[in-house]
Coordinates of C-alpha atoms and ligand atoms in Angstrom, one line a residue:
M159 CA -17.1 12.3 -2.4
K160 CA -16.0 8.8 -3.1
I161 CA -13.9 8.4 -6.3
N162 CA -12.7 5.2 -7.8
I163 CA -9.5 5.8 -9.8
A164 CA -7.9 3.1 -12.0
L165 CA -4.2 3.5 -11.6
L166 CA -2.1 2.6 -14.7
A167 CA 1.5 3.3 -13.9
G168 CA 2.9 1.7 -17.2
D169 CA 6.5 1.7 -18.2
G170 CA 9.8 3.6 -17.6
I171 CA 9.4 6.4 -15.1
G172 CA 5.6 5.7 -15.0
P173 CA 5.6 4.0 -11.6
E174 CA 7.8 6.7 -10.0
I175 CA 5.8 9.7 -11.1
I176 CA 2.5 8.0 -10.4
D177 CA 3.6 7.3 -6.9
Q178 CA 4.0 11.1 -6.3
A179 CA 0.6 11.9 -7.7
V180 CA -1.0 9.3 -5.5
K181 CA 0.8 10.8 -2.4
V182 CA -0.5 14.2 -3.3
C183 CA -4.1 13.0 -4.1
D184 CA -4.3 11.1 -0.9
V185 CA -3.4 14.1 1.2
V186 CA -5.9 16.3 -0.7
A187 CA -8.6 13.7 -0.3
K188 CA -7.9 13.6 3.5
K189 CA -7.9 17.4 3.8
Y190 CA -11.2 17.8 1.9
K191 CA -12.8 14.6 3.3
H192 CA -13.0 12.5 0.1
T193 CA -12.3 8.9 -0.3
I194 CA -10.1 7.8 -3.2
N195 CA -10.1 4.1 -4.0
W196 CA -7.1 3.3 -6.2
I197 CA -7.4 0.2 -8.4
P198 CA -4.0 -0.6 -10.0
A199 CA -3.9 -2.4 -13.3
L200 CA -1.3 -3.5 -15.8
T201 CA -0.5 -1.7 -19.1
G202 CA 2.4 -1.3 -21.6
A203 CA 5.5 -3.4 -21.7
A204 CA 4.8 -4.4 -18.1
A205 CA 1.5 -6.0 -19.3
I206 CA 3.2 -7.6 -22.3
D207 CA 5.6 -9.3 -20.0
A208 CA 2.9 -10.4 -17.6
V209 CA 0.1 -11.5 -19.9
G210 CA 1.4 -11.0 -23.5
E211 CA -0.5 -7.9 -24.4
P212 CA -0.2 -4.2 -23.6
Y213 CA -3.9 -3.4 -22.7
P214 CA -5.4 -6.6 -21.5
D215 CA -9.2 -7.0 -21.1
S216 CA -8.8 -7.2 -17.4
T217 CA -7.3 -3.7 -17.4
H218 CA -10.0 -2.4 -19.7
A219 CA -12.6 -3.8 -17.3
V220 CA -11.0 -1.9 -14.4
C221 CA -10.9 1.4 -16.4
E222 CA -14.5 1.0 -17.5
A223 CA -15.7 0.5 -14.0
A224 CA -13.7 3.3 -12.5
D225 CA -14.7 7.0 -12.4
A226 CA -11.4 8.0 -13.9
V227 CA -8.1 6.7 -15.0
L228 CA -4.7 8.1 -13.9
F229 CA -2.1 7.0 -16.3
G230 CA 1.8 7.2 -16.2
A231 CA 3.5 6.4 -19.5
I232 CA 3.9 3.7 -22.1
R233 CA 6.9 2.6 -24.1
H234 CA 9.9 0.4 -23.7
P235 CA 13.1 0.9 -25.8
R236 CA 13.5 -2.8 -26.5
F237 CA 10.6 -2.6 -29.0
D238 CA 11.7 0.6 -30.7
N239 CA 14.3 -0.8 -33.1
D240 CA 12.5 -4.0 -33.8
P241 CA 10.1 -3.3 -36.7
S242 CA 9.1 -7.0 -36.6
A243 CA 7.8 -6.9 -33.0
K244 CA 4.3 -8.4 -33.1
V245 CA 3.0 -6.5 -30.1
R246 CA 4.2 -3.0 -29.0
P247 CA 3.4 -1.1 -25.8
E248 CA 2.1 1.9 -27.9
Q249 CA -0.6 -0.4 -29.3
G250 CA -1.9 -0.7 -25.8
L251 CA -2.2 3.1 -25.5
L252 CA -4.1 3.4 -28.8
K253 CA -6.3 0.5 -28.0
M254 CA -7.1 2.0 -24.6
R255 CA -8.0 5.4 -26.1
Q256 CA -10.2 3.7 -28.7
K257 CA -11.9 1.2 -26.4
L258 CA -12.6 3.8 -23.7
G259 CA -13.8 6.2 -26.4
L260 CA -11.5 9.0 -25.4
F261 CA -11.9 11.1 -28.5
A262 CA -10.8 14.5 -27.1
N263 CA -7.4 15.1 -25.7
V264 CA -7.1 18.3 -23.8
R265 CA -3.5 19.6 -23.6
P266 CA -3.1 22.9 -21.9
T267 CA 0.1 25.0 -22.3
F268 CA 0.8 27.7 -19.7
T269 CA 3.8 29.3 -18.1
F270 CA 4.8 29.3 -14.5
P271 CA 5.9 32.7 -13.1
S272 CA 9.0 31.4 -11.5
L273 CA 10.1 29.4 -14.6
I274 CA 9.7 32.0 -17.4
D275 CA 13.4 32.3 -17.8
K276 CA 13.8 28.5 -18.1
S277 CA 12.1 28.4 -21.4
P278 CA 14.3 28.4 -24.4
L279 CA 12.0 31.1 -25.8
K280 CA 12.3 34.8 -24.8
R281 CA 10.3 36.1 -21.9
E282 CA 8.4 38.7 -24.0
R283 CA 7.3 36.0 -26.4
I284 CA 5.8 33.6 -23.9
E285 CA 4.6 35.7 -21.0
G286 CA 0.9 35.3 -20.6
T287 CA 0.7 32.1 -22.6
D288 CA -2.4 30.1 -21.7
L289 CA -3.6 28.0 -24.5
I290 CA -5.3 24.6 -24.9
I291 CA -4.8 22.3 -27.8
L292 CA -7.7 20.0 -28.2
R293 CA -6.4 17.1 -30.1
E294 CA -8.7 14.5 -31.8
L295 CA -7.6 11.2 -30.3
T296 CA -9.4 8.2 -31.7
G297 CA -9.4 8.9 -35.5
G298 CA -7.3 10.2 -38.3
V299 CA -4.1 8.6 -39.6
Y300 CA -3.6 6.8 -36.3
F301 CA -6.6 4.6 -36.9
G302 CA -7.0 4.7 -40.7
E303 CA -6.4 1.9 -43.1
R304 CA -2.8 1.0 -43.4
G305 CA -0.7 -1.6 -44.9
R306 CA 1.9 -2.7 -47.5
K307 CA 1.6 -3.5 -51.1
N308 CA 3.9 -4.2 -54.1
G309 CA 5.6 -7.0 -52.2
G310 CA 6.2 -4.8 -49.2
D311 CA 7.9 -2.0 -51.1
T312 CA 5.0 0.4 -50.8
A313 CA 3.5 1.4 -47.4
F314 CA 0.5 3.5 -46.7
D315 CA -1.4 5.0 -43.8
T316 CA -4.7 6.8 -44.4
M317 CA -6.1 9.9 -42.7
T318 CA -9.8 9.3 -42.5
Y319 CA -12.3 11.5 -40.7
T320 CA -16.1 11.4 -40.6
R321 CA -18.2 14.5 -40.1
S322 CA -19.5 13.3 -36.8
E323 CA -16.0 12.7 -35.5
I324 CA -15.1 16.3 -36.3
Q325 CA -18.4 17.6 -34.9
R326 CA -18.0 16.0 -31.5
L327 CA -14.4 17.3 -31.1
A328 CA -15.3 20.8 -32.5
K329 CA -18.3 20.9 -30.1
K330 CA -15.9 20.5 -27.2
G331 CA -13.7 23.2 -28.7
F332 CA -16.5 25.7 -29.0
E333 CA -17.8 24.9 -25.5
L334 CA -14.3 25.3 -24.1
A335 CA -13.8 28.6 -26.0
M336 CA -17.1 29.9 -24.4
T337 CA -15.6 29.4 -20.9
R338 CA -12.4 31.3 -21.9
S339 CA -11.7 34.1 -24.3
K340 CA -14.1 32.9 -26.9
K341 CA -11.4 32.4 -29.5
L342 CA -11.1 29.2 -31.4
C343 CA -8.5 28.3 -34.0
C344 CA -9.1 25.3 -36.3
V345 CA -5.7 23.9 -37.3
D346 CA -5.6 21.9 -40.5
K347 CA -4.0 21.4 -43.9
A348 CA -7.0 22.3 -46.0
N349 CA -4.8 23.6 -48.8
V350 CA -3.8 20.0 -49.5
L351 CA -5.8 17.3 -47.6
E352 CA -9.4 16.4 -48.3
S353 CA -9.9 15.3 -44.7
S354 CA -8.8 18.8 -43.7
R355 CA -11.4 20.3 -46.1
L356 CA -14.0 18.3 -44.3
W357 CA -12.8 19.7 -41.0
R358 CA -13.1 23.2 -42.2
E359 CA -16.5 22.7 -43.8
T360 CA -17.8 21.1 -40.6
V361 CA -16.4 23.7 -38.2
Q362 CA -17.6 26.5 -40.5
A363 CA -21.1 25.1 -40.4
M364 CA -21.1 25.0 -36.6
E365 CA -20.1 28.7 -36.3
K366 CA -23.7 29.9 -36.3
D367 CA -24.4 27.9 -33.2
Y368 CA -21.8 29.8 -31.3
P369 CA -22.1 33.4 -32.5
E370 CA -20.0 34.7 -29.7
V371 CA -17.0 32.7 -30.6
T372 CA -14.5 34.1 -33.1
V373 CA -13.1 31.2 -35.2
T374 CA -9.9 31.4 -37.2
Y375 CA -8.6 28.8 -39.6
E376 CA -4.9 28.3 -39.9
F377 CA -2.6 25.8 -41.7
V378 CA -0.7 23.5 -39.5
D379 CA 2.7 24.3 -40.9
A380 CA 2.1 28.0 -40.2
V381 CA 0.9 27.2 -36.7
A382 CA 4.1 25.2 -36.0
M383 CA 5.9 28.5 -36.7
R384 CA 3.6 30.9 -34.9
L385 CA 3.3 28.7 -31.8
V386 CA 6.9 29.4 -30.9
Q387 CA 6.8 33.0 -32.1
W388 CA 3.6 34.2 -30.5
P389 CA 2.2 31.5 -28.3
N390 CA 0.3 34.1 -26.2
T391 CA -1.9 35.0 -29.2
Y392 CA -3.6 31.5 -29.2
D393 CA -6.3 30.3 -26.9
V394 CA -8.3 27.1 -27.8
M395 CA -7.1 25.2 -30.8
I396 CA -8.7 22.1 -32.3
T397 CA -6.9 19.8 -34.6
A398 CA -6.5 16.3 -36.0
N399 CA -4.8 13.5 -34.1
L400 CA -1.3 13.6 -35.8
F401 CA -1.2 17.4 -36.0
G402 CA -2.1 17.6 -32.3
D403 CA 0.6 15.0 -31.4
I404 CA 3.3 17.1 -33.0
L405 CA 2.1 20.6 -31.9
T406 CA 1.6 19.6 -28.3
D407 CA 5.2 18.3 -28.0
E408 CA 6.3 21.6 -29.6
A409 CA 4.1 23.6 -27.2
S410 CA 5.5 21.8 -24.2
V411 CA 8.9 23.6 -24.5
I412 CA 7.2 26.9 -23.9
S413 CA 6.7 26.1 -20.2
G414 CA 10.4 25.3 -19.8
S415 CA 10.2 21.5 -19.4
M416 CA 8.3 18.7 -20.9
G417 CA 8.0 17.4 -17.4
L418 CA 5.4 20.0 -16.5
M419 CA 2.5 19.7 -18.9
P420 CA -0.6 17.7 -17.9
S421 CA -3.4 16.3 -20.1
A422 CA -6.9 14.9 -19.9
S423 CA -8.5 12.6 -22.5
V424 CA -12.2 12.5 -22.4
G425 CA -15.1 10.8 -24.1
E426 CA -18.8 10.4 -23.6
K427 CA -18.3 8.2 -20.5
N428 CA -14.7 7.8 -19.6
R429 CA -11.9 10.1 -18.6
L430 CA -8.2 9.6 -18.4
Y431 CA -5.5 11.9 -17.0
E432 CA -1.8 11.6 -18.0
P433 CA 1.3 13.7 -18.3
I434 CA 2.1 14.5 -21.9
H435 CA 5.7 13.3 -21.7
G436 CA 6.7 9.7 -22.4
S437 CA 8.2 7.0 -20.3
Y438 CA 11.8 8.5 -20.3
P439 CA 13.4 5.0 -20.2
Q440 CA 16.9 6.4 -19.5
A441 CA 15.7 7.8 -16.2
A442 CA 13.6 4.8 -15.1
G443 CA 14.3 3.7 -11.5
K444 CA 16.7 6.6 -10.8
D445 CA 14.2 8.7 -8.9
I446 CA 15.1 11.8 -11.0
A447 CA 12.0 12.3 -13.3
N448 CA 9.9 15.4 -12.8
P449 CA 6.6 14.3 -11.3
L450 CA 4.8 17.7 -11.8
A451 CA 3.1 16.9 -15.1
T452 CA 1.4 13.9 -13.4
V453 CA 0.6 15.8 -10.3
L454 CA -1.0 18.6 -12.4
S455 CA -2.9 15.9 -14.4
A456 CA -4.4 14.8 -11.1
A457 CA -5.4 18.5 -10.6
M458 CA -7.3 18.3 -13.9
L459 CA -9.0 15.2 -12.6
F460 CA -10.3 17.0 -9.5
E461 CA -11.3 20.0 -11.6
D462 CA -13.4 17.7 -13.8
F463 CA -15.2 16.4 -10.8
N464 CA -16.0 20.0 -9.9
L465 CA -13.6 19.8 -7.0
T466 CA -12.2 23.2 -7.8
K467 CA -10.7 24.0 -4.4
E468 CA -8.9 20.8 -4.4
A469 CA -7.5 21.4 -7.9
K470 CA -6.4 24.9 -7.0
N471 CA -4.7 23.6 -3.8
I472 CA -2.6 21.2 -6.0
R473 CA -1.7 23.9 -8.5
D474 CA -0.8 26.4 -5.8
V475 CA 1.5 23.9 -4.0
V476 CA 3.1 23.1 -7.4
N477 CA 3.8 26.8 -8.0
K478 CA 5.1 27.1 -4.4
S479 CA 7.5 24.2 -5.0
L480 CA 8.8 25.8 -8.2
A481 CA 9.3 29.1 -6.5
A482 CA 11.1 27.5 -3.6
G483 CA 13.4 25.6 -6.0
I484 CA 12.1 22.1 -4.8
V485 CA 12.6 20.7 -8.3
T486 CA 14.0 17.8 -10.1
E487 CA 17.2 18.0 -12.2
D488 CA 15.5 19.1 -15.4
L489 CA 14.7 22.4 -13.7
A490 CA 17.3 22.7 -11.0
E491 CA 20.3 24.9 -10.7
K492 CA 23.5 22.9 -10.6
D493 CA 23.8 20.5 -7.6
K494 CA 20.5 21.8 -6.2
S495 CA 18.1 19.2 -7.5
Y496 CA 15.7 17.1 -5.6
K497 CA 14.7 13.5 -6.2
T498 CA 11.3 12.6 -7.7
S499 CA 10.2 11.2 -4.4
E500 CA 11.5 14.2 -2.4
V501 CA 9.4 16.6 -4.6
G502 CA 6.4 14.4 -4.0
D503 CA 6.9 14.3 -0.2
W504 CA 7.4 18.1 -0.2
L505 CA 4.2 18.7 -2.2
A506 CA 2.2 16.3 0.1
A507 CA 3.6 18.0 3.2
N508 CA 2.6 21.4 1.9
I509 CA -0.9 20.7 0.7
Ligands
IPM613 C1 1.3 11.0 -27.1 C2 2.3 10.0 -27.6 C3 1.6 8.8 -28.2 C4 0.9 9.4 -29.5 C5 2.5 7.6 -28.7 C6 3.3 7.1 -27.5 C7 1.7 6.5 -29.3 O1 3.3 10.5 -28.4 O2 0.5 10.6 -26.3 O3 1.4 12.1 -27.6 O4 1.5 9.5 -30.5 O5 -0.3 9.7 -29.3
MG614 MG1 3.1 12.6 -28.6

């Protein structure tokens, strides 16, 4: 198979972790006789510096034309404490999601046998955790009307959802549930928010089309609590953009390190794969960041192209590296850590 992949390294540790994923993918491609054509393009602060905007049209054209996008991270601290900045790297990420129509963000959370005791949560709480948060990604409060009034002293952001936006996300949730344990949890705040009531109404109306799926409805504040108490009772969860943003960061600690969790963002036509962690600016250029979330995101990419053996090979070698202690400092015992690039080399050599 020939796959064209747009390569958006972005900011901070982005370029370092992306390099490792590319190494691994190239070896996998060679082993299974595929050709990957990488097409690098600018995004984030790097793109602001080069061309004045974080998701330039030229980058969009590359992403649109490719079969998939592999993305590193976006964010630069120099914009964080400058509320007056006219352009921000994060705007590039949002624009990219919207322009590519990536309405469903698939964020799995699972545990690794050799890392169970690295999690801040007790073994018996997390063992067997294998859940997927399906986060709506191109609507809600991230994209609703916002602004200032009363001479700037009042600010507002609105959470707006249409029935069709909810339906297309929920459809993916039901379909995913059908391939797993047939359990779907709709996470909302329907006791307070009108948009959440529309979520509930819409999902309830869809239940009859998926009679085998058991649907539960839970409030997001309660889920925030239960997710760390009993994560292994959840399977597929669907939720709005902001709720999903918060819950997926929370869920990432279950595995033991934020540097481990991959994600896919999909729409009708385009697909993008990225680690769920950010650009970790303090570590940029130091060759210390954990590349596994990006490598596992590449495994999700192969999986989506029905290249199941290839995806499994990547996941197996990642598990092997964890078991062998070939890990970056976030996971290593004292003085036993490996560099980002060394982990990448080891993975590539062991595919
Ligand atoms: C994420 C990030 C982004 C988001 C930021 C960087 C805009 O936190 O992908 O979860 O809020 O969606
Ligand atoms: Mg986030």
